Amino acid sequence: MRRGRIQEAAFTFLMVSSLALVTATLVGIVAVVLIKGGPALSVDMITETPTAGYYLGGGGGILNAIVGSLWLALSATALAFVVSIAVATYLQREFSTPRLANAVRTVLELLWGVPSIVYGVICFVIMVFVGLGTSLLAGIVALTLLEVPIMTRVMDESLSSVPPELKVSAHVLGSNRAETSVRVVWRQAAPGLVSAVLLAFGRGIGDAASILFTAGFTDFIPRSVLDSAAALPTMIFFLSTSPLPEVRERAYAAAFVLLALVLVISVASRLLTHKLSTYVVK
Amino acid sequence: MSTPQIMARGLDVRIGKHHILKDVAVDVPPKKITVIMGPSGCGKTTLLKCFNRLIDLTENVKVKGKVIVDGQDIFAPGVDVIAVRKKMGLLSQRPYPLPMSIYNNVAYGLRIHGTRGHDTLDAKVKHYLEAVGLWEEVKHRLREPATALSIGQQQRLCLARGLAVEPEVILCDEPTSALDPVAAKKVEELLVKLKADYTIVLVTHVLRQAKKLADQVNFIYLGEIVEQGPADELFANPKETLTKEYFSGEIGY
């Protein structure tokens, strides 16, 4: 009896302290970003592109990076979605053998662990080979490669957890495999699929290394996929390496903008997940 | 007696190292309730799964022998499995509604088999929900998720969903085992009503249910048919010792 109570208390303590640690980290990051970057936050910052002297403390903003980041991450996530949903669906038992599926899963996990700079370098080599300069397109391709393993693996988990009885229900009604997957399995797994997209998007929008060589950097808003593009992570990188304190301040402000973007998209997808959960069979 | 709608001959099923069904021969007469009865784990469900080739989804399975449905061996090469399954409704032990609204659960089968148009769909959905006595209970909440219904209602919804595909046969795998007595009784009454239009195969281990519903009985034990025949004869005087023991509750359960 006494031992049970001690165990109970110990586990409660562990859980509460873990939660506190995670929350404190998040609050800490937001606080540091706000305190250090607060003075640099302004309307100009998110509505204007940098002037020539911006990196030396001159006027302007980081609109080029905000737009660039949105283009890069949204396009890459959309492309990765198309690839990932197809691969993840194929990994299920109706389509592939467990042996093949497990081999692919291992490869995906390895790819997940590949540092993003490697994707950047690989894409850079391909760009040189086809004669393409740093461009939005190259950046999107690099980010897509980075996102696909993550999105596919998480989607696969979510699709695998659909109860087999549900698939049987669809099969006995005379559904073929495609109808079963698209109309029943995807719908049942929808909240998990959204999480997969969100996770990959978060990784994509925050990554600097893979787009450093591929998307390049520019003070202008890209007008075509062949233009170079700035992004928030690369902007933060350049600003934060400045010797001038007022420019480093801007790096924190840019980080705050990135955090805010991710937050807005997370909340939106939470709402979407909630809506999609309505019909899920528990 | 009319030609059986389903005929199994020399049906032998192995899953991995287990020999599940041994040289089984069963006749399922049309528009009757054929009961497959026996203790848990004796191969009843496997036999049922052979009738609509759901057995294909099992891993490491080997099927020998024939299952002839309407004169066609459904295990022959080149058979359209979708067409076979469309002919057979299935009611499983626990209801598994599709992850969509009550309305769409019934409309799903209609849509994938080509029914279009709101009015046609509405009318058919209503028709099949009425057929299972669910319409009055759900007509004001058709857009709600199917999981909002009680288990008993869900089971009847699954039946309606199956009927919407216009099958000839309804396969029931212990359809009342997860239901409370009142809901179970409703399903039993429905089956009796439905046998006017459908051939019904009912797998059960509930003797009381078998006695109440069966026209034809197959008693199966450890993968072999022990005894089969018309229900009244078989229940009145079983010939085999095993059957007698099962009826008296000495084996099984």
Coordinates of C-alpha atoms in Angstrom, one line a residue:
Chain A
M1 CA 0.0 0.0 0.0
R2 CA 2.7 2.4 1.1
R3 CA 5.0 1.4 -1.8
G4 CA 2.2 2.0 -4.2
R5 CA 1.7 5.5 -2.9
I6 CA 5.4 6.3 -3.2
Q7 CA 5.5 5.0 -6.8
E8 CA 2.4 7.0 -7.6
A9 CA 4.1 10.2 -6.2
A10 CA 7.4 9.5 -8.0
F11 CA 5.7 9.1 -11.3
T12 CA 3.6 12.2 -10.9
F13 CA 6.7 14.1 -9.9
L14 CA 8.5 12.9 -13.1
M15 CA 5.6 13.7 -15.3
V16 CA 5.0 17.2 -13.9
S17 CA 8.7 18.0 -14.0
S18 CA 9.0 16.9 -17.6
L19 CA 6.1 19.0 -18.5
A20 CA 7.6 21.9 -16.6
L21 CA 10.9 21.5 -18.4
V22 CA 9.3 21.5 -21.9
T23 CA 7.1 24.4 -21.1
A24 CA 10.0 26.4 -19.5
T25 CA 12.1 25.8 -22.6
L26 CA 9.4 27.1 -24.9
V27 CA 8.7 30.1 -22.7
G28 CA 12.4 30.7 -22.4
I29 CA 12.9 30.7 -26.2
V30 CA 10.0 33.1 -26.8
A31 CA 11.1 35.3 -23.9
V32 CA 14.7 35.6 -25.2
V33 CA 13.6 36.2 -28.7
L34 CA 11.1 38.9 -27.5
I35 CA 13.5 40.6 -25.1
K36 CA 16.4 40.7 -27.5
G37 CA 14.4 41.3 -30.7
G38 CA 11.5 43.4 -29.3
P39 CA 13.1 46.8 -29.9
A40 CA 13.7 45.9 -33.6
L41 CA 10.1 44.8 -34.2
S42 CA 8.2 47.2 -36.3
V43 CA 5.6 47.4 -39.0
D44 CA 8.3 48.3 -41.5
M45 CA 10.1 45.1 -40.8
I46 CA 7.3 42.9 -42.1
T47 CA 6.1 45.2 -44.9
E48 CA 9.4 46.3 -46.6
T49 CA 12.3 44.6 -48.3
P50 CA 15.8 45.5 -47.1
T51 CA 17.5 48.7 -48.3
A52 CA 21.1 48.6 -49.3
G53 CA 22.3 49.5 -45.7
Y54 CA 19.9 47.1 -43.9
Y55 CA 22.6 44.8 -42.8
L56 CA 24.6 47.7 -41.4
G57 CA 21.7 49.1 -39.4
G58 CA 19.9 51.0 -42.3
G59 CA 16.2 51.0 -43.0
G60 CA 13.9 48.4 -44.6
G61 CA 12.5 45.1 -43.5
I62 CA 12.6 41.4 -44.1
L63 CA 9.6 41.0 -46.3
N64 CA 11.8 39.3 -48.9
A65 CA 12.6 36.6 -46.4
I66 CA 9.0 36.2 -45.2
V67 CA 7.7 35.8 -48.7
G68 CA 10.6 33.6 -49.7
S69 CA 10.1 31.3 -46.7
L70 CA 6.4 30.9 -47.4
W71 CA 7.0 30.1 -51.0
L72 CA 9.7 27.7 -50.2
A73 CA 8.0 25.9 -47.3
L74 CA 4.5 25.8 -48.8
S75 CA 5.6 24.6 -52.2
A76 CA 7.9 22.0 -50.8
T77 CA 5.3 20.8 -48.4
A78 CA 2.7 20.5 -51.2
L79 CA 5.1 18.6 -53.4
A80 CA 6.2 16.4 -50.5
F81 CA 2.6 15.7 -49.7
V82 CA 1.9 14.3 -53.1
V83 CA 4.9 12.0 -52.9
S84 CA 4.5 11.0 -49.3
I85 CA 0.8 10.1 -49.4
A86 CA 1.5 7.9 -52.4
V87 CA 4.5 6.1 -50.8
A88 CA 2.9 5.8 -47.4
T89 CA -0.2 4.3 -48.9
Y90 CA 1.9 1.9 -51.0
L91 CA 3.6 0.7 -47.8
Q92 CA 0.4 -0.7 -46.4
R93 CA -0.4 -4.4 -46.5
E94 CA -2.9 -4.3 -49.4
F95 CA -0.2 -3.1 -51.8
S96 CA 3.3 -4.2 -50.7
T97 CA 4.7 -7.2 -48.9
P98 CA 5.8 -6.6 -45.3
R99 CA 9.4 -7.3 -46.2
L100 CA 9.5 -4.6 -48.9
A101 CA 7.6 -2.2 -46.6
N102 CA 10.0 -2.7 -43.7
A103 CA 13.0 -2.2 -46.0
V104 CA 11.5 1.1 -47.3
R105 CA 10.8 2.2 -43.7
T106 CA 14.4 1.6 -42.7
V107 CA 15.6 3.6 -45.7
L108 CA 13.2 6.4 -44.7
E109 CA 14.5 6.5 -41.2
L110 CA 18.0 6.7 -42.5
L111 CA 17.1 9.6 -44.8
W112 CA 15.3 11.3 -41.8
G113 CA 18.7 11.3 -40.1
V114 CA 20.6 12.8 -43.0
P115 CA 21.8 16.3 -42.2
S116 CA 19.9 18.9 -44.2
I117 CA 23.2 20.4 -45.5
V118 CA 23.7 17.2 -47.4
Y119 CA 20.4 17.6 -49.2
G120 CA 21.5 21.2 -50.0
V121 CA 24.8 20.0 -51.4
I122 CA 23.2 17.2 -53.5
C123 CA 20.8 19.6 -55.0
F124 CA 23.6 22.1 -55.6
V125 CA 25.5 19.4 -57.6
I126 CA 22.4 18.7 -59.6
M127 CA 21.8 22.4 -60.3
V128 CA 25.4 22.8 -61.6
F129 CA 24.9 19.7 -63.7
V130 CA 21.7 21.1 -65.4
G131 CA 23.1 24.6 -65.5
L132 CA 20.6 26.1 -63.0
G133 CA 21.7 28.9 -60.7
T134 CA 20.5 29.5 -57.1
S135 CA 16.8 29.7 -57.4
L136 CA 13.5 29.3 -55.7
L137 CA 13.0 26.1 -57.7
A138 CA 16.2 24.5 -56.4
G139 CA 15.4 25.5 -52.9
I140 CA 11.9 23.9 -53.2
V141 CA 13.4 20.7 -54.5
A142 CA 16.0 20.6 -51.7
L143 CA 13.3 21.2 -49.0
T144 CA 11.0 18.6 -50.6
L145 CA 13.7 16.0 -50.4
L146 CA 14.2 17.0 -46.8
E147 CA 10.5 16.8 -46.0
V148 CA 9.5 13.6 -47.8
P149 CA 11.1 11.0 -45.4
I150 CA 9.6 12.7 -42.4
M151 CA 6.2 13.1 -43.9
T152 CA 6.1 9.6 -45.3
R153 CA 7.2 7.9 -42.1
V154 CA 4.6 9.8 -40.0
M155 CA 1.9 9.2 -42.5
D156 CA 2.8 5.5 -42.6
E157 CA 2.4 5.3 -38.9
S158 CA -0.9 6.9 -39.1
L159 CA -2.2 4.7 -41.9
S160 CA -0.9 1.6 -40.3
S161 CA -2.9 2.3 -37.2
V162 CA -6.2 2.1 -39.1
P163 CA -8.0 -0.9 -37.7
P164 CA -7.9 -3.8 -40.2
E165 CA -11.6 -4.4 -39.5
L166 CA -12.4 -1.1 -41.1
K167 CA -10.6 -2.1 -44.3
V168 CA -12.5 -5.4 -44.2
S169 CA -15.8 -3.4 -43.9
A170 CA -14.8 -1.5 -47.1
H171 CA -13.7 -4.6 -48.9
V172 CA -16.9 -6.6 -48.2
L173 CA -18.9 -3.7 -49.7
G174 CA -17.0 -4.4 -52.9
S175 CA -14.5 -1.6 -52.7
N176 CA -11.3 -2.1 -54.6
R177 CA -8.0 -1.2 -53.0
A178 CA -7.9 2.4 -54.2
E179 CA -11.4 3.1 -53.0
T180 CA -10.7 1.5 -49.7
S181 CA -7.5 3.6 -49.3
V182 CA -8.8 6.9 -50.5
R183 CA -12.3 6.9 -49.2
V184 CA -12.0 5.0 -46.0
V185 CA -8.4 4.7 -44.8
W186 CA -7.3 8.2 -45.6
R187 CA -10.4 9.6 -43.9
Q188 CA -9.9 7.5 -40.8
A189 CA -6.2 8.5 -40.7
A190 CA -6.9 12.2 -41.6
P191 CA -5.9 13.8 -38.3
G192 CA -2.6 11.8 -38.4
L193 CA -2.0 12.8 -42.0
V194 CA -2.4 16.5 -41.0
S195 CA 0.1 16.1 -38.2
A196 CA 2.6 14.6 -40.7
V197 CA 2.2 17.5 -43.0
L198 CA 2.6 20.0 -40.1
L199 CA 5.7 18.2 -38.8
A200 CA 7.3 18.3 -42.2
F201 CA 6.3 21.9 -42.8
G202 CA 7.8 22.9 -39.5
R203 CA 11.0 21.2 -40.4
G204 CA 11.0 22.8 -43.8
I205 CA 10.3 26.4 -42.9
G206 CA 12.9 26.3 -40.1
D207 CA 15.7 24.8 -42.1
A208 CA 18.6 27.0 -43.3
A209 CA 21.3 24.6 -44.4
S210 CA 19.5 23.0 -47.3
I211 CA 18.5 26.3 -48.9
L212 CA 21.7 28.1 -48.3
F213 CA 23.3 26.9 -51.5
T214 CA 20.1 26.2 -53.4
A215 CA 17.8 29.1 -53.0
G216 CA 20.6 31.5 -52.5
F217 CA 19.9 34.9 -51.0
T218 CA 18.5 38.1 -52.3
D219 CA 17.1 41.4 -51.1
F220 CA 14.2 41.1 -53.5
I221 CA 11.0 39.2 -53.6
P222 CA 11.3 36.4 -56.2
R223 CA 9.2 37.0 -59.2
S224 CA 9.7 33.6 -60.8
V225 CA 10.8 30.1 -59.6
L226 CA 14.1 30.8 -61.4
D227 CA 14.9 33.8 -59.2
S228 CA 17.0 33.5 -56.1
A229 CA 15.0 33.7 -52.9
A230 CA 15.7 34.7 -49.3
A231 CA 14.3 32.8 -46.4
L232 CA 13.8 33.6 -42.7
P233 CA 16.4 31.0 -41.5
T234 CA 19.1 32.3 -43.9
M235 CA 18.1 35.9 -43.0
I236 CA 18.5 35.1 -39.3
F237 CA 21.9 33.5 -40.0
F238 CA 23.2 36.5 -41.9
L239 CA 21.8 39.0 -39.4
S240 CA 23.1 37.2 -36.4
T241 CA 26.7 37.0 -37.7
S242 CA 26.8 40.8 -37.8
P243 CA 29.3 42.6 -35.5
L244 CA 26.7 45.4 -34.9
P245 CA 24.4 44.8 -31.9
E246 CA 21.4 46.6 -33.5
V247 CA 21.7 44.3 -36.5
R248 CA 21.9 41.2 -34.2
E249 CA 18.8 42.5 -32.6
R250 CA 17.1 42.2 -36.0
A251 CA 18.0 38.5 -36.1
Y252 CA 16.0 38.0 -32.9
A253 CA 13.1 39.9 -34.4
A254 CA 13.2 37.8 -37.5
A255 CA 13.2 34.7 -35.3
F256 CA 10.1 36.0 -33.7
V257 CA 8.4 36.4 -37.0
L258 CA 9.3 32.8 -37.9
L259 CA 8.0 31.6 -34.6
A260 CA 4.8 33.5 -35.1
L261 CA 4.3 32.0 -38.6
V262 CA 4.8 28.5 -37.3
L263 CA 2.4 29.2 -34.5
V264 CA -0.3 30.5 -36.8
I265 CA 0.0 27.4 -39.0
S266 CA 0.1 25.0 -36.1
V267 CA -3.1 26.5 -34.6
A268 CA -4.8 26.4 -38.0
S269 CA -3.9 22.8 -38.5
R270 CA -5.1 22.0 -34.9
L271 CA -8.5 23.4 -35.8
L272 CA -8.5 21.4 -39.0
T273 CA -7.5 18.2 -37.2
H274 CA -10.3 18.8 -34.7
K275 CA -12.8 19.1 -37.5
L276 CA -11.4 16.0 -39.3
S277 CA -11.7 14.0 -36.1
T278 CA -15.5 14.3 -36.1
Y279 CA -16.1 11.2 -38.1
V280 CA -13.1 9.1 -37.1
V281 CA -14.0 5.7 -35.7
K282 CA -12.5 5.1 -32.3
Chain B
M1 CA -34.8 -29.2 -52.5
S2 CA -33.7 -26.3 -54.8
T3 CA -30.0 -26.0 -55.9
P4 CA -27.8 -24.6 -53.2
Q5 CA -26.7 -21.0 -53.6
I6 CA -23.3 -21.7 -52.1
M7 CA -21.7 -25.1 -52.2
A8 CA -18.4 -25.9 -50.6
R9 CA -16.7 -29.1 -51.6
G10 CA -13.5 -30.5 -50.3
L11 CA -12.6 -27.2 -48.7
D12 CA -9.3 -27.4 -47.0
V13 CA -7.7 -24.3 -45.4
R14 CA -4.3 -24.0 -43.8
I15 CA -3.0 -20.8 -42.1
G16 CA 0.7 -21.1 -41.5
K17 CA 1.1 -24.5 -39.8
H18 CA -2.5 -24.7 -38.6
H19 CA -4.9 -26.9 -40.4
I20 CA -8.1 -24.8 -39.9
L21 CA -10.6 -26.5 -42.1
K22 CA -10.4 -30.2 -43.1
D23 CA -12.2 -31.4 -46.2
V24 CA -15.4 -29.4 -45.5
A25 CA -18.6 -29.8 -47.6
V26 CA -21.4 -27.5 -46.9
D27 CA -24.6 -26.6 -48.9
V28 CA -26.3 -23.2 -48.3
P29 CA -29.9 -23.3 -49.7
P30 CA -31.3 -20.0 -51.0
K31 CA -33.6 -17.8 -48.9
K32 CA -33.0 -19.8 -45.8
I33 CA -31.0 -19.3 -42.7
T34 CA -28.1 -21.7 -42.6
V35 CA -26.4 -21.9 -39.3
I36 CA -22.8 -22.8 -38.8
M37 CA -22.4 -23.8 -35.2
G38 CA -19.6 -24.9 -33.0
P39 CA -17.3 -23.9 -30.2
S40 CA -14.9 -21.0 -30.5
G41 CA -11.8 -21.6 -32.6
C42 CA -13.3 -24.4 -34.6
G43 CA -13.0 -22.7 -38.0
K44 CA -16.5 -21.2 -38.3
T45 CA -15.3 -17.7 -39.2
T46 CA -12.7 -19.1 -41.5
L47 CA -15.4 -21.0 -43.4
L48 CA -17.5 -17.8 -43.6
K49 CA -14.5 -15.9 -44.9
C50 CA -14.1 -18.5 -47.7
F51 CA -17.5 -17.7 -49.0
N52 CA -16.6 -14.1 -50.0
R53 CA -12.9 -14.6 -50.4
L54 CA -12.1 -12.4 -47.5
I55 CA -9.7 -15.2 -46.6
D56 CA -7.5 -13.7 -49.3
L57 CA -6.6 -10.9 -46.8
T58 CA -5.1 -13.4 -44.3
E59 CA -1.4 -14.0 -44.4
N60 CA 0.2 -17.4 -45.2
V61 CA -3.1 -18.9 -46.1
K62 CA -3.5 -22.0 -48.4
V63 CA -7.0 -22.8 -49.7
K64 CA -7.8 -26.1 -51.5
G65 CA -11.1 -27.2 -52.8
K66 CA -14.1 -25.4 -54.3
V67 CA -16.6 -22.9 -53.2
I68 CA -19.3 -22.7 -55.8
V69 CA -21.5 -19.6 -55.7
D70 CA -24.4 -19.5 -58.3
G71 CA -22.6 -22.2 -60.3
Q72 CA -19.2 -20.5 -60.4
D73 CA -16.1 -21.6 -58.5
I74 CA -15.0 -18.4 -56.8
F75 CA -11.5 -19.7 -56.1
A76 CA -11.0 -20.4 -59.8
P77 CA -8.3 -18.2 -61.5
G78 CA -9.6 -15.1 -63.1
V79 CA -12.6 -14.6 -60.9
D80 CA -13.6 -11.0 -60.2
V81 CA -13.3 -10.9 -56.4
I82 CA -15.0 -7.5 -56.2
A83 CA -18.1 -9.0 -57.9
V84 CA -18.0 -12.0 -55.6
R85 CA -17.8 -9.7 -52.5
K86 CA -20.6 -7.4 -53.8
K87 CA -22.9 -10.5 -53.9
M88 CA -22.3 -11.1 -50.2
G89 CA -23.0 -8.8 -47.3
L90 CA -21.1 -9.3 -44.1
L91 CA -22.2 -8.6 -40.6
S92 CA -19.3 -9.0 -38.2
Q93 CA -19.0 -9.6 -34.5
R94 CA -18.5 -5.9 -33.7
P95 CA -20.0 -3.2 -35.8
Y96 CA -17.3 -1.2 -37.7
P97 CA -19.0 1.8 -39.2
L98 CA -17.0 3.7 -41.8
P99 CA -15.4 7.0 -40.6
M100 CA -18.2 9.1 -42.0
S101 CA -21.7 10.3 -41.3
I102 CA -24.7 7.9 -40.8
Y103 CA -26.0 8.9 -44.3
N104 CA -22.6 8.4 -46.0
N105 CA -22.2 5.0 -44.4
V106 CA -25.2 3.8 -46.4
A107 CA -24.4 5.9 -49.4
Y108 CA -20.8 4.7 -49.6
G109 CA -21.6 1.3 -51.2
L110 CA -24.1 2.9 -53.5
R111 CA -21.6 5.5 -54.7
I112 CA -18.7 3.2 -55.4
H113 CA -21.0 1.0 -57.4
G114 CA -22.2 3.9 -59.6
T115 CA -25.3 5.4 -58.0
R116 CA -25.4 9.1 -58.7
G117 CA -27.8 12.0 -58.0
H118 CA -28.9 13.4 -54.7
D119 CA -32.6 12.3 -55.0
T120 CA -31.8 8.7 -55.9
L121 CA -29.2 8.5 -53.1
D122 CA -31.6 10.1 -50.6
A123 CA -34.4 7.7 -51.5
K124 CA -32.2 4.6 -51.4
V125 CA -30.5 5.6 -48.1
K126 CA -34.0 6.0 -46.6
H127 CA -35.2 2.7 -48.0
Y128 CA -32.3 0.7 -46.5
L129 CA -32.4 2.5 -43.2
E130 CA -36.1 1.6 -43.0
A131 CA -35.3 -2.0 -43.9
V132 CA -33.3 -2.3 -40.7
G133 CA -35.8 -0.3 -38.7
L134 CA -33.3 2.5 -38.1
W135 CA -34.9 5.3 -40.1
E136 CA -37.2 6.6 -37.4
E137 CA -34.3 6.7 -34.9
V138 CA -31.8 8.5 -37.1
K139 CA -33.8 10.6 -39.7
H140 CA -33.0 13.8 -37.9
R141 CA -29.4 13.1 -37.4
L142 CA -28.2 11.7 -40.7
R143 CA -25.2 14.0 -40.8
E144 CA -23.9 12.9 -37.4
P145 CA -20.9 10.6 -37.2
A146 CA -21.9 6.9 -37.3
T147 CA -20.0 6.4 -34.1
A148 CA -22.5 8.6 -32.2
L149 CA -25.0 5.7 -32.4
S150 CA -25.3 3.0 -29.8
I151 CA -23.5 -0.4 -30.6
G152 CA -26.9 -2.0 -31.4
Q153 CA -27.8 0.8 -33.8
Q154 CA -24.3 0.7 -35.3
Q155 CA -24.8 -3.0 -36.0
R156 CA -28.1 -2.3 -37.8
L157 CA -26.4 0.5 -39.7
C158 CA -23.8 -1.9 -40.8
L159 CA -26.5 -4.2 -42.0
A160 CA -28.2 -1.4 -43.9
R161 CA -24.9 -0.5 -45.4
G162 CA -24.4 -4.0 -46.6
L163 CA -28.0 -4.3 -48.0
A164 CA -27.4 -1.1 -50.0
V165 CA -25.0 -2.9 -52.2
E166 CA -27.8 -5.3 -53.1
P167 CA -26.2 -8.6 -52.2
E168 CA -27.9 -12.0 -52.6
V169 CA -26.3 -13.5 -49.5
I170 CA -25.8 -12.1 -46.0
L171 CA -23.0 -13.6 -44.1
C172 CA -23.3 -13.1 -40.3
D173 CA -20.3 -13.7 -38.0
E174 CA -21.7 -13.9 -34.5
P175 CA -23.6 -10.7 -35.2
T176 CA -25.0 -10.3 -31.7
S177 CA -22.1 -11.3 -29.6
A178 CA -21.2 -7.7 -28.7
L179 CA -24.8 -6.5 -28.3
D180 CA -27.1 -6.3 -25.2
P181 CA -30.1 -8.7 -25.2
V182 CA -32.6 -6.1 -26.5
A183 CA -30.4 -5.0 -29.4
A184 CA -29.5 -8.7 -30.1
K185 CA -33.2 -9.5 -30.3
K186 CA -33.8 -6.8 -32.9
V187 CA -31.0 -8.1 -35.1
E188 CA -32.4 -11.7 -34.8
E189 CA -35.9 -10.5 -35.8
L190 CA -34.4 -8.6 -38.7
L191 CA -32.6 -11.7 -39.9
V192 CA -35.9 -13.7 -39.9
K193 CA -37.5 -10.9 -41.8
L194 CA -34.7 -10.7 -44.3
K195 CA -34.6 -14.3 -45.2
A196 CA -37.6 -13.7 -47.5
D197 CA -35.3 -11.9 -49.9
Y198 CA -31.8 -13.0 -48.9
T199 CA -29.8 -16.2 -48.3
I200 CA -28.4 -16.0 -44.9
V201 CA -25.4 -17.8 -43.4
L202 CA -25.2 -17.3 -39.6
V203 CA -22.1 -18.3 -37.7
T204 CA -22.9 -18.6 -34.0
H205 CA -21.8 -20.4 -30.9
V206 CA -25.0 -19.5 -29.1
L207 CA -27.1 -22.6 -29.1
R208 CA -30.3 -20.7 -28.2
Q209 CA -29.8 -18.5 -31.2
A210 CA -29.1 -21.4 -33.5
K211 CA -32.3 -23.1 -32.4
K212 CA -34.4 -20.0 -32.8
L213 CA -33.2 -19.0 -36.2
A214 CA -31.8 -22.0 -38.1
D215 CA -33.4 -23.7 -41.1
Q216 CA -30.3 -25.7 -41.9
V217 CA -27.6 -26.5 -39.4
N218 CA -23.9 -27.4 -39.8
F219 CA -22.1 -28.5 -36.6
I220 CA -18.4 -28.0 -37.0
Y221 CA -15.8 -29.1 -34.5
L222 CA -12.0 -28.7 -34.8
G223 CA -12.3 -27.9 -38.5
E224 CA -14.4 -30.8 -39.5
I225 CA -18.1 -31.0 -40.2
V226 CA -19.5 -33.3 -37.5
E227 CA -23.2 -33.3 -38.5
Q228 CA -25.4 -31.4 -40.9
G229 CA -29.1 -31.3 -41.8
P230 CA -32.4 -29.5 -41.4
A231 CA -32.6 -27.7 -38.1
D232 CA -35.7 -29.5 -36.7
E233 CA -34.3 -32.9 -37.2
L234 CA -30.9 -32.2 -36.0
F235 CA -32.0 -30.4 -32.8
A236 CA -34.6 -33.1 -32.1
N237 CA -32.3 -36.0 -32.4
P238 CA -28.7 -35.5 -33.1
K239 CA -27.0 -38.7 -34.3
E240 CA -23.3 -38.0 -33.5
T241 CA -22.0 -38.2 -29.9
L242 CA -20.1 -35.0 -30.3
T243 CA -23.2 -33.1 -31.3
K244 CA -25.1 -34.5 -28.3
E245 CA -22.3 -33.5 -26.0
Y246 CA -22.3 -30.0 -27.5
F247 CA -26.0 -29.6 -27.1
S248 CA -25.7 -30.7 -23.5
G249 CA -22.9 -28.3 -22.9
E250 CA -20.2 -30.9 -22.2
I251 CA -17.9 -29.5 -24.9
G252 CA -17.4 -26.0 -26.2
Y253 CA -18.3 -22.6 -24.7

